[in-house]
Amino acid sequence: MKIIILGPQGSGKGTQAKLLAEKFGLKHISTGELLRAEAESGSEKGKIISEILKTGQLMPFETVVSVLESALASTGSGFILDGTPRDLKQAEYLDWFLKEKNLSIDKVILLDIPKEESLKRLAKRAEIEHRTDDTPEAISERLEIYENSTLPIIESYRSQGKLLVIDGTPDIQTIFLDIVNKL
Ligand code: AMP
């Protein structure tokens, strides 16, 4: 099974992706986590990544592609992509990349939560996790990118009949069961 999970920041994508990966034996590929790990490694590339992360802006296309390609090189029985694609260019690239390998995405899960809920959850997470991009400026930048660049690609998955819209407001277990039932 090859799945994409999308949703605004704070929608619980990472949490649900981990649960789904465990249940279905999928590789969980979080580009955000992979980029944070590279930033923390202290490498020269990591230093540049770290500076971009703080701003909440998207990483350059080439950086995402290199992280993604090495993660997709070994996926066994399938994968769940968390945090990619973020815009049309990445969506088109992913399509092309998978097609080259005779693969395609089966389902796209959209975790739907209102903007106010997203802001509330991110403020709470900022207190607990101290992520460098959970500052008010970076949060507003990331939500703007989501609305302007990520939301438009959702329509294309809807027209392909692959989109599952899931209410992301209940508790973790309820959301998880809803996803499993609809998959
Ligand atoms: P996330 O953990 O998914 O919220 O991602 C954290 C940050 O990593 C984002 O604000 C971006 O700077 C970067 N990032 C993660 N995935 C991507 C992607 N697919 N394209 C560009 N930037 C990304």
Short mmCIF file of N, CA and C and ligand atoms in Angstrom, two decimals:
data_model
loop_
_atom_site.label_atom_id
_atom_site.label_comp_id
_atom_site.label_asym_id
_atom_site.label_seq_id
_atom_site.Cartn_x
_atom_site.Cartn_y
_atom_site.Cartn_z
N MET A 1 0.84 -1.20 0.00
CA MET A 1 0.00 0.00 0.00
C MET A 1 0.88 1.26 0.00
N LYS A 2 0.51 2.19 -0.87
CA LYS A 2 1.30 3.43 -0.94
C LYS A 2 0.36 4.61 -0.65
N ILE A 3 0.65 5.28 0.45
CA ILE A 3 -0.28 6.30 0.95
C ILE A 3 0.44 7.63 1.14
N ILE A 4 -0.32 8.70 0.91
CA ILE A 4 0.16 10.05 1.26
C ILE A 4 -0.76 10.55 2.37
N ILE A 5 -0.18 11.20 3.37
CA ILE A 5 -1.03 11.83 4.38
C ILE A 5 -0.75 13.33 4.37
N LEU A 6 -1.83 14.10 4.21
CA LEU A 6 -1.72 15.56 4.13
C LEU A 6 -2.62 16.21 5.17
N GLY A 7 -2.32 17.44 5.49
CA GLY A 7 -3.16 18.19 6.44
C GLY A 7 -2.37 19.37 6.92
N PRO A 8 -3.05 20.36 7.49
CA PRO A 8 -2.30 21.53 7.97
C PRO A 8 -1.41 21.17 9.16
N GLN A 9 -0.50 22.06 9.50
CA GLN A 9 0.38 21.84 10.63
C GLN A 9 -0.46 21.66 11.89
N GLY A 10 -0.11 20.66 12.67
CA GLY A 10 -0.86 20.42 13.90
C GLY A 10 -2.08 19.52 13.69
N SER A 11 -2.26 18.99 12.47
CA SER A 11 -3.44 18.15 12.23
C SER A 11 -3.26 16.72 12.74
N GLY A 12 -2.01 16.39 13.14
CA GLY A 12 -1.77 15.04 13.66
C GLY A 12 -1.28 14.06 12.61
N LYS A 13 -0.77 14.60 11.50
CA LYS A 13 -0.26 13.74 10.40
C LYS A 13 0.79 12.75 10.88
N GLY A 14 1.77 13.28 11.63
CA GLY A 14 2.88 12.44 12.09
C GLY A 14 2.38 11.31 12.97
N THR A 15 1.48 11.62 13.89
CA THR A 15 0.95 10.62 14.83
C THR A 15 0.20 9.54 14.06
N GLN A 16 -0.69 9.94 13.17
CA GLN A 16 -1.48 8.96 12.41
C GLN A 16 -0.60 8.16 11.46
N ALA A 17 0.39 8.83 10.87
CA ALA A 17 1.29 8.12 9.94
C ALA A 17 2.02 7.01 10.68
N LYS A 18 2.47 7.29 11.90
CA LYS A 18 3.20 6.27 12.68
C LYS A 18 2.28 5.09 12.98
N LEU A 19 1.04 5.38 13.40
CA LEU A 19 0.09 4.30 13.73
C LEU A 19 -0.22 3.45 12.50
N LEU A 20 -0.41 4.12 11.37
CA LEU A 20 -0.75 3.39 10.13
C LEU A 20 0.44 2.56 9.66
N ALA A 21 1.63 3.12 9.79
CA ALA A 21 2.84 2.40 9.37
C ALA A 21 2.96 1.11 10.18
N GLU A 22 2.68 1.22 11.48
CA GLU A 22 2.78 0.06 12.36
C GLU A 22 1.73 -0.99 11.99
N LYS A 23 0.49 -0.52 11.81
CA LYS A 23 -0.61 -1.46 11.52
C LYS A 23 -0.42 -2.21 10.20
N PHE A 24 0.00 -1.46 9.16
CA PHE A 24 0.06 -2.09 7.84
C PHE A 24 1.48 -2.47 7.41
N GLY A 25 2.45 -2.31 8.30
CA GLY A 25 3.84 -2.66 7.96
C GLY A 25 4.42 -1.78 6.86
N LEU A 26 4.12 -0.48 6.94
CA LEU A 26 4.59 0.43 5.91
C LEU A 26 5.80 1.22 6.42
N LYS A 27 6.60 1.69 5.49
CA LYS A 27 7.71 2.56 5.88
C LYS A 27 7.15 3.98 6.05
N HIS A 28 7.43 4.57 7.20
CA HIS A 28 6.96 5.94 7.45
C HIS A 28 8.03 6.91 6.97
N ILE A 29 7.68 7.70 5.95
CA ILE A 29 8.66 8.66 5.42
C ILE A 29 8.18 10.08 5.72
N SER A 30 8.79 10.69 6.74
CA SER A 30 8.46 12.07 7.08
C SER A 30 9.62 12.94 6.61
N THR A 31 9.38 13.73 5.57
CA THR A 31 10.46 14.58 5.05
C THR A 31 10.89 15.59 6.12
N GLY A 32 9.93 16.07 6.92
CA GLY A 32 10.26 17.01 8.00
C GLY A 32 11.22 16.38 8.99
N GLU A 33 10.93 15.13 9.41
CA GLU A 33 11.81 14.45 10.38
C GLU A 33 13.19 14.20 9.78
N LEU A 34 13.21 13.79 8.51
CA LEU A 34 14.50 13.51 7.86
C LEU A 34 15.33 14.80 7.75
N LEU A 35 14.63 15.91 7.45
CA LEU A 35 15.35 17.19 7.33
C LEU A 35 15.84 17.67 8.70
N ARG A 36 15.01 17.46 9.74
CA ARG A 36 15.44 17.85 11.10
C ARG A 36 16.65 17.02 11.53
N ALA A 37 16.66 15.73 11.17
CA ALA A 37 17.79 14.87 11.54
C ALA A 37 19.06 15.35 10.85
N GLU A 38 18.92 15.72 9.58
CA GLU A 38 20.10 16.24 8.85
C GLU A 38 20.58 17.54 9.49
N ALA A 39 19.63 18.40 9.88
CA ALA A 39 20.00 19.68 10.52
C ALA A 39 20.75 19.42 11.82
N GLU A 40 20.30 18.42 12.58
CA GLU A 40 20.93 18.14 13.88
C GLU A 40 22.28 17.44 13.74
N SER A 41 22.55 16.87 12.55
CA SER A 41 23.81 16.15 12.35
C SER A 41 24.99 17.13 12.37
N GLY A 42 24.71 18.41 12.15
CA GLY A 42 25.78 19.41 12.19
C GLY A 42 26.60 19.47 10.92
N SER A 43 26.22 18.69 9.87
CA SER A 43 26.96 18.72 8.61
C SER A 43 26.80 20.09 7.95
N GLU A 44 27.61 20.36 6.93
CA GLU A 44 27.51 21.66 6.23
C GLU A 44 26.11 21.81 5.63
N LYS A 45 25.61 20.73 5.01
CA LYS A 45 24.27 20.75 4.42
C LYS A 45 23.24 20.98 5.53
N GLY A 46 23.48 20.31 6.69
CA GLY A 46 22.57 20.43 7.83
C GLY A 46 22.45 21.86 8.34
N LYS A 47 23.57 22.58 8.29
CA LYS A 47 23.54 23.97 8.77
C LYS A 47 22.62 24.84 7.90
N ILE A 48 22.69 24.60 6.60
CA ILE A 48 21.84 25.37 5.68
C ILE A 48 20.38 24.99 5.91
N ILE A 49 20.13 23.68 6.05
CA ILE A 49 18.77 23.19 6.29
C ILE A 49 18.22 23.79 7.58
N SER A 50 19.04 23.83 8.61
CA SER A 50 18.62 24.35 9.90
C SER A 50 18.15 25.81 9.79
N GLU A 51 18.88 26.61 9.01
CA GLU A 51 18.51 28.02 8.83
C GLU A 51 17.15 28.14 8.14
N ILE A 52 16.92 27.30 7.13
CA ILE A 52 15.64 27.36 6.40
C ILE A 52 14.50 26.88 7.30
N LEU A 53 14.77 25.80 8.08
CA LEU A 53 13.72 25.27 8.97
C LEU A 53 13.17 26.35 9.89
N LYS A 54 14.06 27.17 10.44
CA LYS A 54 13.65 28.21 11.39
C LYS A 54 12.64 29.18 10.80
N THR A 55 12.70 29.37 9.47
CA THR A 55 11.83 30.37 8.84
C THR A 55 10.43 29.83 8.55
N GLY A 56 10.31 28.51 8.51
CA GLY A 56 9.01 27.92 8.18
C GLY A 56 8.79 27.82 6.68
N GLN A 57 9.81 28.26 5.89
CA GLN A 57 9.64 28.18 4.44
C GLN A 57 9.90 26.78 3.92
N LEU A 58 9.49 26.54 2.67
CA LEU A 58 9.75 25.23 2.07
C LEU A 58 11.23 25.09 1.74
N MET A 59 11.75 23.88 1.87
CA MET A 59 13.13 23.58 1.46
C MET A 59 13.19 23.66 -0.06
N PRO A 60 14.39 23.97 -0.61
CA PRO A 60 14.51 23.95 -2.08
C PRO A 60 14.12 22.58 -2.62
N PHE A 61 13.56 22.58 -3.81
CA PHE A 61 13.07 21.37 -4.47
C PHE A 61 14.15 20.27 -4.48
N GLU A 62 15.39 20.64 -4.84
CA GLU A 62 16.47 19.64 -4.97
C GLU A 62 16.77 18.97 -3.63
N THR A 63 16.66 19.73 -2.55
CA THR A 63 16.93 19.17 -1.22
C THR A 63 15.88 18.12 -0.88
N VAL A 64 14.62 18.46 -1.15
CA VAL A 64 13.52 17.53 -0.86
C VAL A 64 13.67 16.27 -1.71
N VAL A 65 13.99 16.47 -2.98
CA VAL A 65 14.11 15.33 -3.90
C VAL A 65 15.21 14.39 -3.43
N SER A 66 16.33 14.93 -2.97
CA SER A 66 17.42 14.02 -2.58
C SER A 66 17.04 13.23 -1.32
N VAL A 67 16.37 13.89 -0.37
CA VAL A 67 15.91 13.20 0.85
C VAL A 67 14.88 12.12 0.49
N LEU A 68 13.98 12.51 -0.40
CA LEU A 68 12.88 11.62 -0.77
C LEU A 68 13.37 10.40 -1.54
N GLU A 69 14.30 10.65 -2.49
CA GLU A 69 14.76 9.54 -3.33
C GLU A 69 15.50 8.50 -2.51
N SER A 70 16.30 8.94 -1.54
CA SER A 70 16.99 7.90 -0.76
C SER A 70 16.00 7.17 0.14
N ALA A 71 14.97 7.88 0.63
CA ALA A 71 13.98 7.20 1.48
C ALA A 71 13.14 6.22 0.66
N LEU A 72 12.85 6.57 -0.59
CA LEU A 72 11.99 5.71 -1.42
C LEU A 72 12.76 4.55 -2.06
N ALA A 73 14.07 4.57 -1.90
CA ALA A 73 14.88 3.52 -2.54
C ALA A 73 14.55 2.14 -1.99
N SER A 74 14.20 2.07 -0.70
CA SER A 74 13.84 0.76 -0.13
C SER A 74 12.57 0.92 0.68
N THR A 75 11.46 0.43 0.14
CA THR A 75 10.18 0.63 0.84
C THR A 75 9.44 -0.67 1.11
N GLY A 76 9.99 -1.78 0.72
CA GLY A 76 9.38 -3.08 1.03
C GLY A 76 7.92 -3.15 0.61
N SER A 77 7.01 -3.39 1.59
CA SER A 77 5.61 -3.62 1.24
C SER A 77 4.83 -2.33 1.01
N GLY A 78 5.47 -1.20 1.15
CA GLY A 78 4.78 0.04 0.88
C GLY A 78 5.26 1.14 1.79
N PHE A 79 4.64 2.32 1.63
CA PHE A 79 5.10 3.45 2.43
C PHE A 79 3.95 4.41 2.72
N ILE A 80 4.16 5.23 3.73
CA ILE A 80 3.25 6.34 3.99
C ILE A 80 4.08 7.62 4.00
N LEU A 81 3.75 8.49 3.06
CA LEU A 81 4.50 9.74 2.88
C LEU A 81 3.84 10.84 3.71
N ASP A 82 4.61 11.38 4.64
CA ASP A 82 4.07 12.37 5.57
C ASP A 82 4.81 13.69 5.35
N GLY A 83 4.09 14.67 4.79
CA GLY A 83 4.71 15.98 4.58
C GLY A 83 5.16 16.25 3.16
N THR A 84 4.92 15.32 2.27
CA THR A 84 5.25 15.47 0.84
C THR A 84 4.15 14.82 0.03
N PRO A 85 3.68 15.39 -1.06
CA PRO A 85 4.12 16.63 -1.68
C PRO A 85 3.53 17.87 -1.01
N ARG A 86 4.28 18.95 -1.06
CA ARG A 86 3.83 20.21 -0.46
C ARG A 86 3.31 21.18 -1.52
N ASP A 87 3.68 20.95 -2.77
CA ASP A 87 3.18 21.85 -3.83
C ASP A 87 3.07 21.07 -5.15
N LEU A 88 2.58 21.75 -6.18
CA LEU A 88 2.30 21.10 -7.45
C LEU A 88 3.56 20.49 -8.07
N LYS A 89 4.68 21.23 -7.98
CA LYS A 89 5.93 20.74 -8.58
C LYS A 89 6.34 19.41 -7.93
N GLN A 90 6.24 19.34 -6.62
CA GLN A 90 6.60 18.09 -5.92
C GLN A 90 5.62 16.97 -6.26
N ALA A 91 4.32 17.32 -6.40
CA ALA A 91 3.30 16.31 -6.72
C ALA A 91 3.58 15.71 -8.10
N GLU A 92 3.92 16.59 -9.05
CA GLU A 92 4.20 16.12 -10.41
C GLU A 92 5.46 15.27 -10.43
N TYR A 93 6.46 15.71 -9.66
CA TYR A 93 7.72 14.96 -9.59
C TYR A 93 7.47 13.56 -9.00
N LEU A 94 6.71 13.52 -7.92
CA LEU A 94 6.44 12.24 -7.26
C LEU A 94 5.73 11.27 -8.21
N ASP A 95 4.75 11.80 -8.93
CA ASP A 95 4.01 11.01 -9.91
C ASP A 95 4.96 10.39 -10.93
N TRP A 96 5.84 11.25 -11.46
CA TRP A 96 6.80 10.83 -12.48
C TRP A 96 7.75 9.78 -11.91
N PHE A 97 8.26 10.07 -10.70
CA PHE A 97 9.25 9.18 -10.07
C PHE A 97 8.66 7.78 -9.85
N LEU A 98 7.41 7.74 -9.36
CA LEU A 98 6.77 6.45 -9.09
C LEU A 98 6.44 5.72 -10.39
N LYS A 99 5.98 6.48 -11.38
CA LYS A 99 5.63 5.88 -12.68
C LYS A 99 6.84 5.17 -13.30
N GLU A 100 8.01 5.80 -13.17
CA GLU A 100 9.26 5.20 -13.67
C GLU A 100 9.49 3.82 -13.07
N LYS A 101 8.98 3.62 -11.84
CA LYS A 101 9.17 2.33 -11.16
C LYS A 101 7.92 1.47 -11.24
N ASN A 102 6.99 1.86 -12.12
CA ASN A 102 5.72 1.15 -12.27
C ASN A 102 4.91 1.14 -10.99
N LEU A 103 5.00 2.23 -10.24
CA LEU A 103 4.25 2.34 -8.99
C LEU A 103 3.30 3.53 -9.07
N SER A 104 2.31 3.55 -8.16
CA SER A 104 1.47 4.74 -8.06
C SER A 104 0.88 4.81 -6.66
N ILE A 105 0.44 6.00 -6.29
CA ILE A 105 -0.16 6.22 -4.98
C ILE A 105 -1.55 5.58 -4.96
N ASP A 106 -1.88 4.85 -3.88
CA ASP A 106 -3.20 4.22 -3.78
C ASP A 106 -4.23 5.18 -3.18
N LYS A 107 -3.86 5.79 -2.05
CA LYS A 107 -4.81 6.66 -1.35
C LYS A 107 -4.11 7.90 -0.78
N VAL A 108 -4.86 8.99 -0.72
CA VAL A 108 -4.35 10.23 -0.12
C VAL A 108 -5.29 10.60 1.03
N ILE A 109 -4.75 10.61 2.23
CA ILE A 109 -5.56 10.93 3.41
C ILE A 109 -5.40 12.41 3.72
N LEU A 110 -6.53 13.11 3.80
CA LEU A 110 -6.48 14.52 4.19
C LEU A 110 -7.05 14.67 5.59
N LEU A 111 -6.20 15.06 6.55
CA LEU A 111 -6.68 15.29 7.92
C LEU A 111 -7.16 16.73 7.99
N ASP A 112 -8.46 16.86 8.15
CA ASP A 112 -9.09 18.17 8.05
C ASP A 112 -9.32 18.77 9.44
N ILE A 113 -8.70 19.92 9.72
CA ILE A 113 -9.01 20.63 10.97
C ILE A 113 -9.10 22.13 10.66
N PRO A 114 -9.95 22.86 11.41
CA PRO A 114 -10.04 24.30 11.16
C PRO A 114 -8.74 25.01 11.56
N LYS A 115 -8.50 26.17 10.94
CA LYS A 115 -7.26 26.92 11.18
C LYS A 115 -7.08 27.26 12.67
N GLU A 116 -8.19 27.59 13.36
CA GLU A 116 -8.09 27.98 14.79
C GLU A 116 -7.57 26.79 15.60
N GLU A 117 -8.04 25.57 15.26
CA GLU A 117 -7.61 24.38 15.98
C GLU A 117 -6.12 24.12 15.72
N SER A 118 -5.72 24.33 14.47
CA SER A 118 -4.32 24.15 14.09
C SER A 118 -3.44 25.09 14.91
N LEU A 119 -3.84 26.35 15.02
CA LEU A 119 -3.06 27.34 15.77
C LEU A 119 -2.98 26.97 17.25
N LYS A 120 -4.13 26.50 17.78
CA LYS A 120 -4.19 26.12 19.20
C LYS A 120 -3.21 24.96 19.49
N ARG A 121 -3.26 23.94 18.61
CA ARG A 121 -2.40 22.77 18.83
C ARG A 121 -0.92 23.11 18.67
N LEU A 122 -0.61 23.99 17.70
CA LEU A 122 0.80 24.34 17.48
C LEU A 122 1.35 25.13 18.67
N ALA A 123 0.51 25.97 19.27
CA ALA A 123 0.96 26.74 20.44
C ALA A 123 1.28 25.78 21.58
N LYS A 124 0.44 24.75 21.73
CA LYS A 124 0.64 23.76 22.78
C LYS A 124 1.94 22.96 22.51
N ARG A 125 2.11 22.55 21.24
CA ARG A 125 3.30 21.77 20.87
C ARG A 125 4.58 22.58 21.09
N ALA A 126 4.51 23.90 20.82
CA ALA A 126 5.68 24.76 20.99
C ALA A 126 6.18 24.70 22.43
N GLU A 127 5.24 24.60 23.38
CA GLU A 127 5.63 24.54 24.80
C GLU A 127 6.31 23.22 25.13
N ILE A 128 5.88 22.15 24.46
CA ILE A 128 6.40 20.81 24.80
C ILE A 128 7.66 20.45 24.02
N GLU A 129 7.62 20.66 22.68
CA GLU A 129 8.70 20.12 21.84
C GLU A 129 9.84 21.09 21.52
N HIS A 130 9.59 22.39 21.65
CA HIS A 130 10.60 23.43 21.33
C HIS A 130 11.17 23.27 19.92
N ARG A 131 10.32 23.02 18.96
CA ARG A 131 10.81 22.95 17.58
C ARG A 131 11.16 24.37 17.13
N THR A 132 12.25 24.50 16.33
CA THR A 132 12.68 25.85 15.96
C THR A 132 11.69 26.54 15.03
N ASP A 133 10.78 25.74 14.41
CA ASP A 133 9.81 26.36 13.50
C ASP A 133 8.42 26.50 14.14
N ASP A 134 8.33 26.38 15.44
CA ASP A 134 7.04 26.62 16.10
C ASP A 134 6.97 28.03 16.71
N THR A 135 7.69 28.96 16.11
CA THR A 135 7.58 30.37 16.53
C THR A 135 6.37 30.97 15.81
N PRO A 136 5.77 32.06 16.34
CA PRO A 136 4.59 32.63 15.68
C PRO A 136 4.82 32.98 14.21
N GLU A 137 6.02 33.53 13.88
CA GLU A 137 6.30 33.93 12.49
C GLU A 137 6.36 32.70 11.57
N ALA A 138 7.10 31.66 12.04
CA ALA A 138 7.25 30.46 11.21
C ALA A 138 5.91 29.72 11.08
N ILE A 139 5.13 29.72 12.14
CA ILE A 139 3.82 29.05 12.09
C ILE A 139 2.93 29.72 11.05
N SER A 140 2.92 31.05 11.07
CA SER A 140 2.04 31.72 10.12
C SER A 140 2.54 31.51 8.69
N GLU A 141 3.86 31.48 8.50
CA GLU A 141 4.43 31.20 7.17
C GLU A 141 4.02 29.80 6.69
N ARG A 142 4.11 28.82 7.60
CA ARG A 142 3.82 27.43 7.22
C ARG A 142 2.34 27.24 6.89
N LEU A 143 1.47 27.92 7.66
CA LEU A 143 0.03 27.77 7.37
C LEU A 143 -0.33 28.45 6.05
N GLU A 144 0.37 29.56 5.77
CA GLU A 144 0.10 30.26 4.51
C GLU A 144 0.52 29.38 3.32
N ILE A 145 1.70 28.74 3.46
CA ILE A 145 2.17 27.85 2.39
C ILE A 145 1.18 26.70 2.21
N TYR A 146 0.66 26.18 3.32
CA TYR A 146 -0.30 25.07 3.23
C TYR A 146 -1.53 25.51 2.43
N GLU A 147 -2.06 26.69 2.78
CA GLU A 147 -3.28 27.15 2.10
C GLU A 147 -3.03 27.47 0.62
N ASN A 148 -1.89 28.11 0.34
CA ASN A 148 -1.66 28.56 -1.03
C ASN A 148 -1.06 27.50 -1.95
N SER A 149 -0.20 26.64 -1.40
CA SER A 149 0.52 25.70 -2.28
C SER A 149 0.07 24.25 -2.13
N THR A 150 -0.26 23.84 -0.88
CA THR A 150 -0.57 22.42 -0.68
C THR A 150 -2.04 22.12 -0.97
N LEU A 151 -2.94 22.98 -0.48
CA LEU A 151 -4.37 22.72 -0.71
C LEU A 151 -4.72 22.53 -2.20
N PRO A 152 -4.15 23.34 -3.11
CA PRO A 152 -4.51 23.15 -4.53
C PRO A 152 -4.22 21.74 -5.07
N ILE A 153 -3.18 21.05 -4.54
CA ILE A 153 -2.88 19.72 -5.10
C ILE A 153 -3.89 18.67 -4.64
N ILE A 154 -4.61 19.01 -3.57
CA ILE A 154 -5.60 18.06 -3.05
C ILE A 154 -6.72 17.82 -4.08
N GLU A 155 -7.06 18.88 -4.82
CA GLU A 155 -8.13 18.76 -5.83
C GLU A 155 -7.76 17.72 -6.90
N SER A 156 -6.47 17.69 -7.21
CA SER A 156 -6.07 16.75 -8.26
C SER A 156 -6.22 15.30 -7.74
N TYR A 157 -5.91 15.06 -6.47
CA TYR A 157 -6.10 13.71 -5.92
C TYR A 157 -7.59 13.38 -5.80
N ARG A 158 -8.41 14.41 -5.52
CA ARG A 158 -9.86 14.17 -5.44
C ARG A 158 -10.39 13.72 -6.79
N SER A 159 -9.93 14.41 -7.87
CA SER A 159 -10.46 14.06 -9.19
C SER A 159 -9.97 12.68 -9.64
N GLN A 160 -8.86 12.22 -9.07
CA GLN A 160 -8.39 10.86 -9.40
C GLN A 160 -9.11 9.79 -8.56
N GLY A 161 -10.01 10.23 -7.67
CA GLY A 161 -10.76 9.29 -6.81
C GLY A 161 -9.91 8.68 -5.71
N LYS A 162 -8.80 9.35 -5.35
CA LYS A 162 -7.90 8.77 -4.35
C LYS A 162 -8.02 9.43 -2.97
N LEU A 163 -8.80 10.51 -2.91
CA LEU A 163 -8.80 11.32 -1.67
C LEU A 163 -9.76 10.79 -0.61
N LEU A 164 -9.24 10.64 0.62
CA LEU A 164 -10.09 10.32 1.78
C LEU A 164 -10.04 11.51 2.71
N VAL A 165 -11.17 12.18 2.90
CA VAL A 165 -11.17 13.33 3.82
C VAL A 165 -11.58 12.83 5.20
N ILE A 166 -10.72 13.08 6.18
CA ILE A 166 -10.93 12.58 7.54
C ILE A 166 -11.04 13.76 8.49
N ASP A 167 -12.05 13.71 9.36
CA ASP A 167 -12.19 14.76 10.38
C ASP A 167 -11.04 14.60 11.38
N GLY A 168 -10.18 15.61 11.44
CA GLY A 168 -8.99 15.53 12.31
C GLY A 168 -9.21 16.11 13.69
N THR A 169 -10.46 16.43 14.03
CA THR A 169 -10.67 17.08 15.34
C THR A 169 -10.88 16.13 16.53
N PRO A 170 -11.40 14.90 16.34
CA PRO A 170 -11.58 14.03 17.53
C PRO A 170 -10.25 13.53 18.11
N ASP A 171 -10.34 12.57 19.06
CA ASP A 171 -9.12 12.05 19.68
C ASP A 171 -8.37 11.11 18.72
N ILE A 172 -7.11 10.84 19.05
CA ILE A 172 -6.20 10.08 18.17
C ILE A 172 -6.79 8.73 17.74
N GLN A 173 -7.36 7.98 18.71
CA GLN A 173 -7.87 6.65 18.42
C GLN A 173 -9.08 6.70 17.48
N THR A 174 -9.97 7.67 17.70
CA THR A 174 -11.16 7.82 16.85
C THR A 174 -10.75 8.14 15.41
N ILE A 175 -9.78 9.02 15.28
CA ILE A 175 -9.31 9.39 13.93
C ILE A 175 -8.69 8.16 13.26
N PHE A 176 -7.89 7.44 14.03
CA PHE A 176 -7.20 6.26 13.48
C PHE A 176 -8.22 5.23 12.97
N LEU A 177 -9.25 4.96 13.79
CA LEU A 177 -10.27 3.97 13.37
C LEU A 177 -11.01 4.44 12.13
N ASP A 178 -11.29 5.72 12.07
CA ASP A 178 -11.97 6.29 10.92
C ASP A 178 -11.14 6.07 9.65
N ILE A 179 -9.83 6.32 9.77
CA ILE A 179 -8.95 6.14 8.60
C ILE A 179 -8.94 4.66 8.18
N VAL A 180 -8.75 3.79 9.17
CA VAL A 180 -8.64 2.34 8.86
C VAL A 180 -9.93 1.85 8.17
N ASN A 181 -11.09 2.31 8.70
CA ASN A 181 -12.38 1.92 8.10
C ASN A 181 -12.51 2.39 6.66
N LYS A 182 -12.00 3.59 6.39
CA LYS A 182 -12.19 4.16 5.05
C LYS A 182 -11.15 3.70 4.04
N LEU A 183 -10.05 3.13 4.53
CA LEU A 183 -8.98 2.73 3.58
C LEU A 183 -9.40 1.51 2.74
P1 AMP B 1 6.95 19.13 8.84
O1 AMP B 1 7.63 18.35 9.93
O2 AMP B 1 6.32 18.29 7.81
O3 AMP B 1 6.02 20.17 9.41
O4 AMP B 1 8.10 19.94 8.08
C1 AMP B 1 8.93 20.87 8.75
C2 AMP B 1 9.67 21.73 7.74
O5 AMP B 1 10.49 20.90 6.90
C3 AMP B 1 8.82 22.53 6.78
O6 AMP B 1 8.39 23.77 7.31
C4 AMP B 1 9.77 22.73 5.61
O7 AMP B 1 10.75 23.73 5.88
C5 AMP B 1 10.51 21.41 5.57
N1 AMP B 1 9.82 20.41 4.70
C6 AMP B 1 9.31 19.21 5.09
N2 AMP B 1 8.80 18.56 4.04
C7 AMP B 1 8.99 19.38 2.97
C8 AMP B 1 8.68 19.28 1.59
N3 AMP B 1 8.06 18.22 1.08
N4 AMP B 1 9.01 20.32 0.79
C9 AMP B 1 9.65 21.40 1.26
N5 AMP B 1 9.96 21.57 2.55
C10 AMP B 1 9.65 20.56 3.40
#
